[in-house]
Backbone as numpy.savetxt, mean C-alpha at the origin, in Angstrom:
# Nx Ny Nz CAx CAy CAz Cx Cy Cz
6.93 -15.93 -12.73 7.09 -14.77 -11.84 6.84 -13.49 -12.62
6.09 -12.58 -12.04 5.85 -11.29 -12.68 7.17 -10.55 -12.80
7.50 -10.11 -14.00 8.78 -9.44 -14.18 8.66 -8.11 -14.92
7.44 -7.66 -15.19 7.26 -6.39 -15.88 6.57 -5.41 -14.94
7.31 -4.42 -14.52 6.81 -3.44 -13.56 6.98 -2.03 -14.10
6.05 -1.16 -13.72 6.25 0.27 -13.87 6.66 0.78 -12.50
7.79 1.44 -12.42 8.32 1.89 -11.13 8.01 3.37 -10.90
7.79 3.70 -9.64 7.50 5.08 -9.24 8.34 5.41 -8.02
8.71 6.67 -7.90 9.43 7.12 -6.71 8.92 8.50 -6.33
8.74 8.71 -5.02 8.19 9.97 -4.54 9.00 10.51 -3.37
8.94 11.83 -3.22 9.35 12.47 -1.98 8.11 12.63 -1.12
8.31 12.75 0.17 7.19 12.88 1.09 6.29 14.06 0.72
6.89 15.18 0.34 6.11 16.39 0.05 5.14 16.20 -1.11
5.44 15.29 -2.04 4.57 15.04 -3.18 3.25 14.39 -2.78
3.24 13.69 -1.66 2.05 12.93 -1.25 1.07 13.75 -0.43
1.53 14.90 0.06 0.65 15.82 0.79 -0.07 15.14 1.97
0.67 14.36 2.72 0.12 13.73 3.93 -0.03 14.80 5.01
-1.17 14.81 5.68 -1.43 15.82 6.71 -1.74 15.16 8.05
-1.71 15.99 9.09 -2.01 15.50 10.44 -3.42 14.94 10.52
-4.34 15.50 9.74 -5.74 15.05 9.80 -5.90 13.60 9.36
-4.95 13.07 8.60 -5.00 11.66 8.20 -4.46 10.74 9.29
-3.66 11.29 10.18 -3.05 10.49 11.25 -3.92 10.48 12.50
-4.58 11.61 12.81 -5.39 11.71 14.03 -6.38 10.55 14.21
-7.19 10.21 13.18 -8.18 9.13 13.39 -7.53 7.78 13.71
-6.36 7.53 13.15 -5.68 6.25 13.39 -5.12 6.17 14.80
-5.04 7.31 15.47 -4.61 7.35 16.87 -5.81 7.34 17.81
-7.01 7.33 17.23 -8.22 7.27 18.05 -8.84 8.62 18.36
-8.36 9.67 17.71 -8.91 11.01 17.95 -9.90 11.37 16.85
-11.17 11.45 17.23 -12.20 11.83 16.28 -12.31 13.34 16.17
-13.22 13.82 15.32 -13.42 15.27 15.18 -13.79 15.91 16.52
-13.10 16.98 16.86 -13.39 17.68 18.10 -12.67 17.15 19.31
-12.06 15.98 19.21 -11.31 15.43 20.35 -9.97 16.14 20.46
-9.58 16.45 21.67 -8.31 17.13 21.89 -7.18 16.10 21.93
-6.28 16.15 20.96 -5.19 15.16 20.92 -4.09 15.42 21.93
-4.18 16.56 22.65 -3.17 16.85 23.66 -1.76 16.89 23.07
-0.80 16.23 23.74 0.59 16.29 23.26 0.80 15.59 21.92
-0.17 14.75 21.51 0.01 14.03 20.25 0.06 14.96 19.05
-0.56 16.12 19.16 -0.49 17.09 18.06 0.96 17.51 17.82
1.69 17.72 18.90 3.11 18.08 18.77 3.91 16.91 18.20
3.61 15.69 18.66 4.33 14.52 18.15 4.11 14.37 16.64
2.87 14.57 16.23 2.56 14.45 14.80 3.31 15.51 14.00
3.30 16.74 14.50 4.02 17.82 13.81 5.51 17.48 13.68
6.09 16.93 14.74 7.52 16.59 14.71 7.80 15.45 13.73
6.91 14.46 13.71 7.08 13.34 12.78 6.94 13.81 11.34
5.95 14.65 11.07 5.75 15.17 9.71 6.92 16.04 9.28
7.47 16.80 10.20 8.65 17.62 9.88 9.84 16.72 9.55
10.02 15.66 10.34 11.09 14.70 10.05 10.89 14.09 8.67
9.66 13.67 8.39 9.37 13.03 7.10 9.61 13.99 5.95
9.22 15.24 6.12 9.40 16.23 5.06 10.87 16.45 4.72
11.72 16.34 5.73 13.15 16.58 5.52 13.93 15.32 5.15
13.43 14.15 5.53 14.25 12.94 5.41 13.66 11.80 4.59
12.35 11.75 4.45 11.73 10.61 3.78 11.63 10.90 2.28
12.59 10.40 1.52 12.62 10.66 0.08 12.84 9.40 -0.74
12.62 8.24 -0.10 12.76 6.97 -0.81 11.44 6.21 -0.86
10.34 6.94 -0.94 9.04 6.29 -1.07 8.95 5.76 -2.50
8.72 4.48 -2.64 8.71 3.92 -3.99 7.57 2.92 -4.13
7.21 2.68 -5.35 6.13 1.75 -5.62 6.23 1.19 -7.02
5.44 0.18 -7.25 5.41 -0.47 -8.55 3.98 -0.81 -8.91
3.76 -0.89 -10.19 2.47 -1.32 -10.73 2.75 -2.39 -11.76
2.05 -3.50 -11.67 2.16 -4.50 -12.72 0.75 -4.95 -13.09
0.53 -5.17 -14.36 -0.75 -5.65 -14.86 -0.52 -7.04 -15.41
-1.37 -7.97 -15.01 -1.20 -9.35 -15.45 -2.52 -9.92 -15.95
-2.42 -10.68 -17.04 -3.57 -11.43 -17.55 -3.42 -12.92 -17.24
-2.34 -13.26 -16.54 -2.08 -14.66 -16.18 -2.74 -14.96 -14.84
-4.04 -15.23 -14.90 -4.84 -15.41 -13.69 -5.55 -16.76 -13.74
-5.59 -17.42 -12.60 -6.36 -18.66 -12.47 -7.21 -18.58 -11.22
-8.41 -19.13 -11.30 -9.33 -19.11 -10.17 -9.60 -20.53 -9.71
-9.37 -20.78 -8.44 -9.63 -22.08 -7.83 -10.89 -21.92 -6.98
-12.06 -22.17 -7.59 -13.32 -21.96 -6.88 -13.57 -23.02 -5.82
-12.88 -24.14 -5.93 -13.05 -25.20 -4.93 -12.37 -24.84 -3.61
-11.15 -24.26 -3.73 -10.39 -23.88 -2.53 -10.41 -22.39 -2.25
-11.14 -21.63 -3.08 -11.29 -20.18 -2.91 -9.94 -19.47 -2.90
-9.19 -19.70 -3.96 -7.89 -19.06 -4.12 -7.79 -18.46 -5.52
-6.96 -17.44 -5.64 -6.68 -16.82 -6.93 -5.18 -16.83 -7.12
-4.76 -17.24 -8.32 -3.33 -17.19 -8.64 -3.10 -16.12 -9.68
-2.17 -15.24 -9.41 -1.72 -14.23 -10.38 -0.25 -14.50 -10.62
0.07 -15.03 -11.80 1.42 -15.50 -12.09 1.83 -16.49 -11.00
2.86 -16.18 -10.23 3.32 -17.12 -9.21 2.83 -16.76 -7.81
1.95 -15.76 -7.71 1.44 -15.33 -6.41 0.08 -15.95 -6.14
-0.13 -16.41 -4.93 -1.40 -17.00 -4.54 -2.07 -16.14 -3.48
-3.38 -15.94 -3.64 -4.16 -15.15 -2.70 -5.32 -15.99 -2.18
-5.51 -15.98 -0.86 -6.72 -16.54 -0.27 -7.81 -15.49 -0.44
-8.83 -15.81 -1.21 -9.81 -14.79 -1.57 -11.20 -15.03 -1.01
-11.47 -16.21 -0.47 -12.80 -16.47 0.05 -13.79 -16.76 -1.07
-14.89 -17.36 -0.70 -15.87 -17.84 -1.68 -16.49 -16.70 -2.49
-16.94 -15.65 -1.81 -17.66 -14.58 -2.51 -16.75 -13.83 -3.48
-15.57 -13.43 -3.01 -14.66 -12.67 -3.86 -14.19 -13.51 -5.05
-13.89 -14.78 -4.80 -13.44 -15.66 -5.89 -14.48 -15.72 -6.99
-15.74 -15.87 -6.60 -16.81 -15.97 -7.60 -17.05 -14.63 -8.29
-16.91 -13.54 -7.56 -17.09 -12.22 -8.16 -16.02 -11.92 -9.20
-14.82 -12.41 -8.95 -13.69 -12.05 -9.81 -13.44 -13.03 -10.95
-14.13 -14.15 -10.96 -13.74 -15.20 -11.90 -13.92 -14.80 -13.37
-14.67 -13.72 -13.65 -14.83 -13.27 -15.03 -13.82 -12.21 -15.43
-13.00 -11.77 -14.50 -12.06 -10.71 -14.87 -10.95 -11.26 -15.76
-10.48 -10.44 -16.65 -9.46 -10.88 -17.61 -8.07 -10.37 -17.26
-8.00 -9.40 -16.35 -6.68 -8.92 -15.93 -6.79 -8.27 -14.56
-5.67 -8.22 -13.87 -5.60 -7.53 -12.59 -4.38 -6.63 -12.59
-4.46 -5.58 -11.81 -3.31 -4.70 -11.59 -2.94 -4.79 -10.12
-1.67 -5.01 -9.86 -1.18 -5.10 -8.49 -0.28 -3.90 -8.23
-0.58 -3.20 -7.15 0.23 -2.06 -6.72 1.01 -2.49 -5.48
2.26 -2.17 -5.44 3.08 -2.46 -4.26 3.85 -1.19 -3.92
3.83 -0.81 -2.66 4.52 0.41 -2.25 5.29 0.21 -0.96
6.31 1.03 -0.78 7.07 1.05 0.46 7.38 2.49 0.83
7.38 2.76 2.12 7.72 4.10 2.60 9.22 4.30 2.70
10.00 3.26 2.48 11.44 3.36 2.63 11.85 3.20 4.08
13.14 3.14 4.35 13.61 2.82 5.70 13.61 3.96 6.70
13.58 5.21 6.22 13.82 6.33 7.12 12.79 6.45 8.24
11.51 6.33 7.91 10.48 6.53 8.93 10.49 5.39 9.95
10.77 4.17 9.50 10.83 3.06 10.45 12.04 3.19 11.38
13.17 3.60 10.81 14.36 3.79 11.64 14.12 4.90 12.67
13.42 5.96 12.25 13.10 7.04 13.18 12.19 6.53 14.30
11.19 5.73 13.93 10.28 5.16 14.93 11.03 4.30 15.94
11.91 3.44 15.44 12.68 2.57 16.33 13.60 3.38 17.25
14.18 4.43 16.69 15.08 5.27 17.48 14.32 5.95 18.62
13.13 6.46 18.32 12.32 7.11 19.35 11.93 6.12 20.45
11.55 4.92 20.05 11.20 3.88 21.03 12.40 3.55 21.92
13.56 3.46 21.29 14.78 3.07 22.01 15.14 4.08 23.09
14.92 5.36 22.82 15.29 6.39 23.80 14.15 6.67 24.79
13.08 5.89 24.68 11.98 6.03 25.62 10.88 6.98 25.21
10.97 7.51 24.00 9.93 8.41 23.51 8.87 7.56 22.79
8.15 6.77 23.57 7.21 5.79 23.02 6.09 6.46 22.21
5.45 7.53 22.70 4.36 8.12 21.92 4.80 8.59 20.53
5.94 9.27 20.45 6.39 9.76 19.15 6.80 8.60 18.24
7.38 7.56 18.84 7.72 6.38 18.05 6.48 5.73 17.48
5.41 5.70 18.28 4.15 5.12 17.83 3.54 5.96 16.71
3.58 7.28 16.86 3.07 8.17 15.83 3.84 7.97 14.53
5.16 7.82 14.62 5.97 7.60 13.42 5.60 6.28 12.76
5.29 5.27 13.57 4.87 3.98 13.04 3.56 4.11 12.25
2.62 4.83 12.82 1.34 5.08 12.14 1.57 5.89 10.86
2.45 6.89 10.93 2.74 7.73 9.76 3.30 6.90 8.61
4.11 5.89 8.93 4.65 5.02 7.89 3.55 4.34 7.09
2.52 3.87 7.80 1.39 3.23 7.12 0.60 4.23 6.28
0.43 5.44 6.80 -0.30 6.47 6.07 0.45 6.85 4.79
1.77 6.92 4.88 2.60 7.25 3.71 2.43 6.20 2.62
2.45 4.92 3.01 2.29 3.84 2.04 0.94 3.95 1.33
-0.12 4.16 2.10 -1.45 4.26 1.50 -1.55 5.46 0.57
-0.94 6.58 0.94 -0.96 7.77 0.09 -0.23 7.52 -1.22
0.88 6.79 -1.15 1.64 6.47 -2.37 0.82 5.57 -3.28
0.13 4.57 -2.69 -0.69 3.68 -3.51 -1.86 4.43 -4.12
-2.45 5.36 -3.37 -3.54 6.17 -3.93 -3.06 6.96 -5.14
-1.88 7.54 -5.04 -1.33 8.35 -6.14 -1.09 7.49 -7.38
-0.49 6.32 -7.18 -0.23 5.44 -8.32 -1.54 4.97 -8.94
-2.50 4.59 -8.09 -3.78 4.11 -8.61 -4.52 5.21 -9.35
-4.50 6.42 -8.84 -5.17 7.54 -9.53 -4.52 7.83 -10.88
-3.20 7.78 -10.93 -2.50 8.00 -12.20 -2.84 6.89 -13.19
-2.95 5.66 -12.69 -3.30 4.52 -13.55 -4.73 4.69 -14.10
-5.64 5.15 -13.26 -7.02 5.37 -13.69 -7.09 6.43 -14.79
-6.29 7.48 -14.66 -6.23 8.52 -15.69 -5.70 7.96 -17.00
-4.68 7.10 -16.90 -4.11 6.47 -18.09 -5.16 5.62 -18.79
-5.91 4.83 -18.02 -6.94 3.98 -18.61 -8.00 4.82 -19.30
-8.40 5.91 -18.66 -9.42 6.77 -19.24 -8.93 7.41 -20.53
-7.67 7.85 -20.54 -7.10 8.47 -21.74 -7.01 7.48 -22.89
-6.80 6.21 -22.56 -6.69 5.17 -23.58 -8.07 4.61 -23.97
-9.11 5.08 -23.30 -10.45 4.59 -23.59 -10.69 3.19 -23.08
-9.93 2.78 -22.08 -10.06 1.43 -21.54 -10.98 1.43 -20.33
-11.55 0.25 -20.07 -12.44 0.11 -18.92 -11.66 0.26 -17.63
-12.25 1.00 -16.71 -11.58 1.19 -15.42 -11.61 -0.10 -14.60
-10.67 -0.18 -13.70 -10.58 -1.33 -12.81 -11.29 -1.02 -11.50
-11.76 -2.07 -10.84 -12.41 -1.91 -9.54 -11.48 -2.41 -8.45
-11.40 -1.64 -7.37 -10.50 -2.04 -6.29 -11.12 -3.14 -5.45
-10.29 -4.08 -5.07 -10.69 -5.14 -4.16 -10.15 -4.75 -2.79
-11.00 -4.72 -1.80 -10.55 -4.31 -0.48 -9.43 -5.23 -0.01
-8.33 -4.65 0.50 -7.15 -5.45 0.81 -7.38 -6.57 1.82
-8.33 -6.38 2.74 -8.54 -7.45 3.73 -9.28 -8.65 3.13
-9.78 -8.52 1.89 -10.47 -9.63 1.25 -9.52 -10.54 0.48
-8.30 -10.10 0.26 -7.33 -10.90 -0.47 -6.04 -10.99 0.34
-5.79 -12.15 0.93 -4.59 -12.30 1.74 -3.52 -12.99 0.92
-2.42 -12.29 0.75 -1.29 -12.85 -0.01 -0.64 -13.96 0.80
-0.51 -15.13 0.19 0.16 -16.24 0.86 1.66 -16.00 0.85
2.25 -15.99 2.03 3.69 -15.74 2.13 4.48 -16.97 1.68
5.62 -16.72 1.17 6.49 -17.78 0.69 7.56 -17.18 -0.19
8.31 -18.04 -0.85 9.41 -17.54 -1.68 8.92 -16.62 -2.79
7.82 -16.99 -3.43 7.31 -16.18 -4.54 6.91 -14.79 -4.06
6.24 -14.73 -2.90 5.81 -13.44 -2.37 7.01 -12.58 -1.99
8.00 -13.18 -1.35 9.19 -12.43 -0.96 9.94 -11.94 -2.19
10.02 -12.78 -3.21 10.70 -12.38 -4.45 9.94 -11.25 -5.13
8.61 -11.32 -5.08 7.78 -10.29 -5.69 8.03 -8.94 -5.02
7.99 -8.91 -3.69 8.24 -7.66 -2.98 9.66 -7.17 -3.22
10.59 -8.08 -3.31 11.99 -7.70 -3.53 12.16 -7.01 -4.87
11.50 -7.55 -5.90 11.61 -6.98 -7.24 10.77 -5.71 -7.35
9.55 -5.76 -6.82 8.62 -4.65 -6.99 8.97 -3.45 -6.14
9.38 -3.70 -4.91 9.62 -2.62 -3.95 11.09 -2.39 -3.68
11.88 -3.43 -3.85 13.29 -3.39 -3.48 13.45 -3.09 -1.99
12.42 -3.36 -1.24 12.44 -3.08 0.20 11.24 -3.74 0.85
11.34 -4.02 2.14 10.19 -4.52 2.87 9.75 -3.53 3.95
10.33 -2.33 3.95 9.99 -1.34 4.96 8.59 -0.80 4.71
7.70 -0.96 5.64 6.34 -0.47 5.52 5.78 -0.75 4.13
5.83 -1.98 3.73 5.35 -2.35 2.41 3.90 -2.83 2.49
3.17 -2.61 1.43 1.80 -3.07 1.35 1.44 -3.28 -0.11
0.39 -4.04 -0.34 -0.04 -4.25 -1.71 -1.53 -3.96 -1.82
-1.98 -3.75 -3.05 -3.38 -3.48 -3.34 -3.66 -4.09 -4.71
-4.83 -4.65 -4.90 -5.18 -5.25 -6.19 -6.47 -4.62 -6.70
-6.50 -4.35 -8.00 -7.74 -3.96 -8.64 -7.94 -4.87 -9.85
-9.20 -5.07 -10.24 -9.49 -5.98 -11.34 -10.47 -5.33 -12.31
-10.50 -5.85 -13.53 -11.48 -5.37 -14.49 -12.55 -6.44 -14.68
-13.71 -6.03 -15.20 -14.79 -6.97 -15.52 -15.07 -7.94 -14.38
-15.09 -7.43 -13.15 -15.20 -8.35 -12.03 -16.64 -8.67 -11.63
-17.61 -7.88 -12.10 -18.98 -8.14 -11.66 -19.90 -8.29 -12.86
């Protein structure tokens, strides 16, 4: 089991999430009038700015990797990923991977559920979308900081693997990993990058 993590913690204001990142996920393209959703987004962002301060994430780097080209799976320590034929073959030369795990914390999800419960479905939905945007922003920040560290050390940069190409197999190991890495399952997500992959 992976047991060496670098931990990070952020306040919402550090991530600089804006309404423009939420609009497209609600189906509003450039020039489209979001109507009342603009107000909902403003209210959700105001709530997040005042209350969401448990955004946390972890980064772990592992060289304990195995590639199963017959079944198209990748094992990183005790975690198994369904990677498909193309990705498995592309990655089989990599010598290490970095896994990022982030959570937005419980506040935004609790706010979303509360809004749904009182019948404010649109604002609850916006809060749900905002939770996902917060997680992605946190992972971007950690990954960018990691890239700067690699550059400063003169090390080769890692290449990101699109998250939909690597599906984490759920089970005890995965749950334990999220428990240790995130200490939470609220709006949690993972991202993997690899070196020497092509």
